[in-house]
Tab-separated table of C-alpha atoms in Angstrom:
chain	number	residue	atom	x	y	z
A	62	UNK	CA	20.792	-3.303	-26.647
A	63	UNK	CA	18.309	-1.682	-29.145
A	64	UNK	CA	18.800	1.689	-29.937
A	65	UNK	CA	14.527	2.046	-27.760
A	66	UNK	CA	16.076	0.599	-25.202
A	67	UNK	CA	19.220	2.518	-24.866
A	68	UNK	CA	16.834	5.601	-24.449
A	69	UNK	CA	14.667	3.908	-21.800
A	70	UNK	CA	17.508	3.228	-20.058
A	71	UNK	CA	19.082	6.292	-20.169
A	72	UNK	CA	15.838	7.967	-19.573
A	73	UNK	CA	15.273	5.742	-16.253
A	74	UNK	CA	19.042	6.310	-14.890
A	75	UNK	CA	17.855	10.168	-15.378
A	76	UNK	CA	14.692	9.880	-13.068
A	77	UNK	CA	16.576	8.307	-10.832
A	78	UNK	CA	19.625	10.591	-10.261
A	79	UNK	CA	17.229	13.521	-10.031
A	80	UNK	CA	16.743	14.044	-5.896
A	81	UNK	CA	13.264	14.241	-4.030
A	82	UNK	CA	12.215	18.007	-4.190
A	83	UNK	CA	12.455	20.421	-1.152
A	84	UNK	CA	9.244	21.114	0.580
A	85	UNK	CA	7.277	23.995	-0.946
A	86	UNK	CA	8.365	27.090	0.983
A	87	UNK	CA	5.990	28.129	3.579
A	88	UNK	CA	4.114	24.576	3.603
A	89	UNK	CA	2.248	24.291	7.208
A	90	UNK	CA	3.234	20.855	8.506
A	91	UNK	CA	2.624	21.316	11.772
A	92	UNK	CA	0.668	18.647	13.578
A	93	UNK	CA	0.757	16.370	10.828
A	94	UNK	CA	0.286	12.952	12.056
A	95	UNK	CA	2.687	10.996	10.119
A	96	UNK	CA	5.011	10.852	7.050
A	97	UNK	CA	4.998	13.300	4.178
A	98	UNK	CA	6.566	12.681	0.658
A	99	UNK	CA	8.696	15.001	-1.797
A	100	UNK	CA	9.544	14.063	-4.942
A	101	UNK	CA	9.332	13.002	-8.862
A	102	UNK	CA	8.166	11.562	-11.362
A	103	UNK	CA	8.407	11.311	-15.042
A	104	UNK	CA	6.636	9.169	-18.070
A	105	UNK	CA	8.126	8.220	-21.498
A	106	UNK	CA	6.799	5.571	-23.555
A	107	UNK	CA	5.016	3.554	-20.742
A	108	UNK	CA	7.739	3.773	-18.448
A	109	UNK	CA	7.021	5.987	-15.182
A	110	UNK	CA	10.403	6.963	-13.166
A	111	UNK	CA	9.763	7.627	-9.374
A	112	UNK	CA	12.248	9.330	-6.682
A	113	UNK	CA	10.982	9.826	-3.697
A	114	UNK	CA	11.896	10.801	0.103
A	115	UNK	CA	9.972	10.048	3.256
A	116	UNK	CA	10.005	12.794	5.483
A	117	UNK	CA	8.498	12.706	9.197
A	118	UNK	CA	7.091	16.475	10.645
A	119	UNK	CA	6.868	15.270	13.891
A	120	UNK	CA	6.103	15.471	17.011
A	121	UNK	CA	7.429	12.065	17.330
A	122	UNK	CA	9.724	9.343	15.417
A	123	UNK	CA	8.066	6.810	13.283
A	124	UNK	CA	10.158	3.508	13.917
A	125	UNK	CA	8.628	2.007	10.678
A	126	UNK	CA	7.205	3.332	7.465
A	127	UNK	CA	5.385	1.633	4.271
A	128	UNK	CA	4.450	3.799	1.343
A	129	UNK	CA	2.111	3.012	-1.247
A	130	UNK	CA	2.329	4.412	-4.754
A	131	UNK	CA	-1.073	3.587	-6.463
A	132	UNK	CA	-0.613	4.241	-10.588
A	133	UNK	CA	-4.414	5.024	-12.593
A	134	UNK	CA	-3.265	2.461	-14.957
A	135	UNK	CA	-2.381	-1.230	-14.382
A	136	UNK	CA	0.943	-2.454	-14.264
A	137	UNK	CA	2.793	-4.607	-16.816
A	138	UNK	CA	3.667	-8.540	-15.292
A	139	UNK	CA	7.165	-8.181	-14.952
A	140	UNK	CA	8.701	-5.646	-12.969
A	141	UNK	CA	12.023	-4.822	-11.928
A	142	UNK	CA	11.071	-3.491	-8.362
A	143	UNK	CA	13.584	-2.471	-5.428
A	144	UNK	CA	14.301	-5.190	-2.395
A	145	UNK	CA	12.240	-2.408	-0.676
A	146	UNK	CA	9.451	-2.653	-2.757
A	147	UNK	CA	6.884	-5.507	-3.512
A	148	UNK	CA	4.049	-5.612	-6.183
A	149	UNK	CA	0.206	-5.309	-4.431
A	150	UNK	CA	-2.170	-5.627	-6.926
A	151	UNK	CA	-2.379	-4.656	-10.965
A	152	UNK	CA	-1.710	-0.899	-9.938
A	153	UNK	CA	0.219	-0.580	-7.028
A	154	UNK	CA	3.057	-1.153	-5.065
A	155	UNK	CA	4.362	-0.552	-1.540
A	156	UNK	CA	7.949	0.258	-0.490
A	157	UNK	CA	9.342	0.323	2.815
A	158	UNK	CA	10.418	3.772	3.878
A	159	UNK	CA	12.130	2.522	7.076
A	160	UNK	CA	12.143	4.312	10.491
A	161	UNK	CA	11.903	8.079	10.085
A	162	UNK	CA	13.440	10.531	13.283
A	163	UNK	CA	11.182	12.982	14.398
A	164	UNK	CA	11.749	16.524	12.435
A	165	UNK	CA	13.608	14.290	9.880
A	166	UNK	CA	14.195	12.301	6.407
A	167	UNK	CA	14.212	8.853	5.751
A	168	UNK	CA	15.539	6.808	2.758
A	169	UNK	CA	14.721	7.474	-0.301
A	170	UNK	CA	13.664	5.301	-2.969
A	171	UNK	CA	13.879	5.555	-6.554
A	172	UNK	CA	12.022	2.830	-8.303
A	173	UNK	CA	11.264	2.056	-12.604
A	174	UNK	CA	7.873	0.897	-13.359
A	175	UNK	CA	6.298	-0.181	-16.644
A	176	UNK	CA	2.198	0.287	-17.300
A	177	UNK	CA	0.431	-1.951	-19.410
A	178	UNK	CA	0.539	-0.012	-22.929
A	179	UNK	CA	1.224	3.532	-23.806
A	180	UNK	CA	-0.432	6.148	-22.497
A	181	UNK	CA	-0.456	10.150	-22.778
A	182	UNK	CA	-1.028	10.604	-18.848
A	183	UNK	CA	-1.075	8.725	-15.702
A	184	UNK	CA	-2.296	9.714	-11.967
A	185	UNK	CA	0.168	8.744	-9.314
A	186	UNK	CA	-1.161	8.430	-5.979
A	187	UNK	CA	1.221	8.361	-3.069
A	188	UNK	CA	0.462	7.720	0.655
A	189	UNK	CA	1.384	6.113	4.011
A	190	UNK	CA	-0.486	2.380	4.565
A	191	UNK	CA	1.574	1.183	7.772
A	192	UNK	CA	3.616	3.339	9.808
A	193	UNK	CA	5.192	2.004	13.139
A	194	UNK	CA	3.285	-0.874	13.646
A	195	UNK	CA	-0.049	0.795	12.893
A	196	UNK	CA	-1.993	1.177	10.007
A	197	UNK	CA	-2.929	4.704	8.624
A	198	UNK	CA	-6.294	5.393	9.916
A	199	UNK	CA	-6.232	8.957	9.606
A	200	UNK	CA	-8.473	10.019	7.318
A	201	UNK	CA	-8.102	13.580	7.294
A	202	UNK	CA	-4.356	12.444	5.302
A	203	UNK	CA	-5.338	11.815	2.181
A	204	UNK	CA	-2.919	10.477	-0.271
A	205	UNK	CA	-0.932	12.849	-2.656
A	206	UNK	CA	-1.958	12.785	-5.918
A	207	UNK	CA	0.101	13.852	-9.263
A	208	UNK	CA	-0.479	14.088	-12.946
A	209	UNK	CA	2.573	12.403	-15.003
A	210	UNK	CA	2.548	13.360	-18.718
A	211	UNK	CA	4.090	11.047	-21.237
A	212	UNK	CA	6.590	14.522	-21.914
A	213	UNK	CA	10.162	13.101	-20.080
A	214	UNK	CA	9.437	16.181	-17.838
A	215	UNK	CA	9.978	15.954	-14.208
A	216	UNK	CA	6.522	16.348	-12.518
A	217	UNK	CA	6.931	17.161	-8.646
A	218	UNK	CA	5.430	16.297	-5.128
């Protein structure tokens, strides 16, 4: 192992041991009509770290989730993706969340993926596309959005 790679990987196993953030204090999700997501994400040399945890408001369970996690840059080829996840185009990627209890968490996932050349910032965009055997047609739930820096900082959602 190269001395680069050593630090990517040790980076990577860092992004992924950090936990989904808590929900900002005093955040109104009442009525929300389907899953929410809390966590991070962190850049380094083309490499974007992602930890996330589905989280369902209520008023009802969601037997089934999907979550997509759209990147502003393209993706390299190969990817080393979760058995949750699967590769949807040249910037995305959806990940089964599972079946999320009412007033309750799901799974999380933690996922490595690699962008097409270096860059000092990416967008990460992350929202439901199939939840319990319907798609996501509400449009007032617009996807999260965050700004990664290429710092190794944690950026949270």
């Amino acid at each position: 192992m190269t001395g680069r790679s050593r630090v990517v990987g040790l980076w990577c196993a860092a992004v992924l041991a950090v936990g989904g953030a808590a929900p900002i204090a005093g955040a109104d999700s009442g009525g929300a009509a389907g899953p929410e997501y809390h966590g991070v994400a962190m850049l380094h040399s083309g490499v974007v770290g992602v930890r996330l945890t589905a989280s369902n408001p209520g008023p009802s369970a969601v037997p089934d989730a999907t979550v997509r996690l759209r990147w502003s840059r393209p993706l390299a080829d190969r990817q080393a993706l979760p058995a949750a996840c699967t590769r949807s185009g040249a910037d995305t990627v959806l990940c089964g969340v599972g079946a999320l209890p009412a007033g309750g968490d799901g799974a999380g996932i933690g996922l490595v993926a690699r962008l097409t050349g270096v860059s000092s910032e990416v967008w990460l965009e992350v929202d439901t596309v199939w939840r319990g055997g319907a798609a996501d047609g509400d449009r007032a739930s617009e996807p999260q959005r965050v700004l990664v820096l290429d710092t190794g900082d944690p950026y949270y959602f």
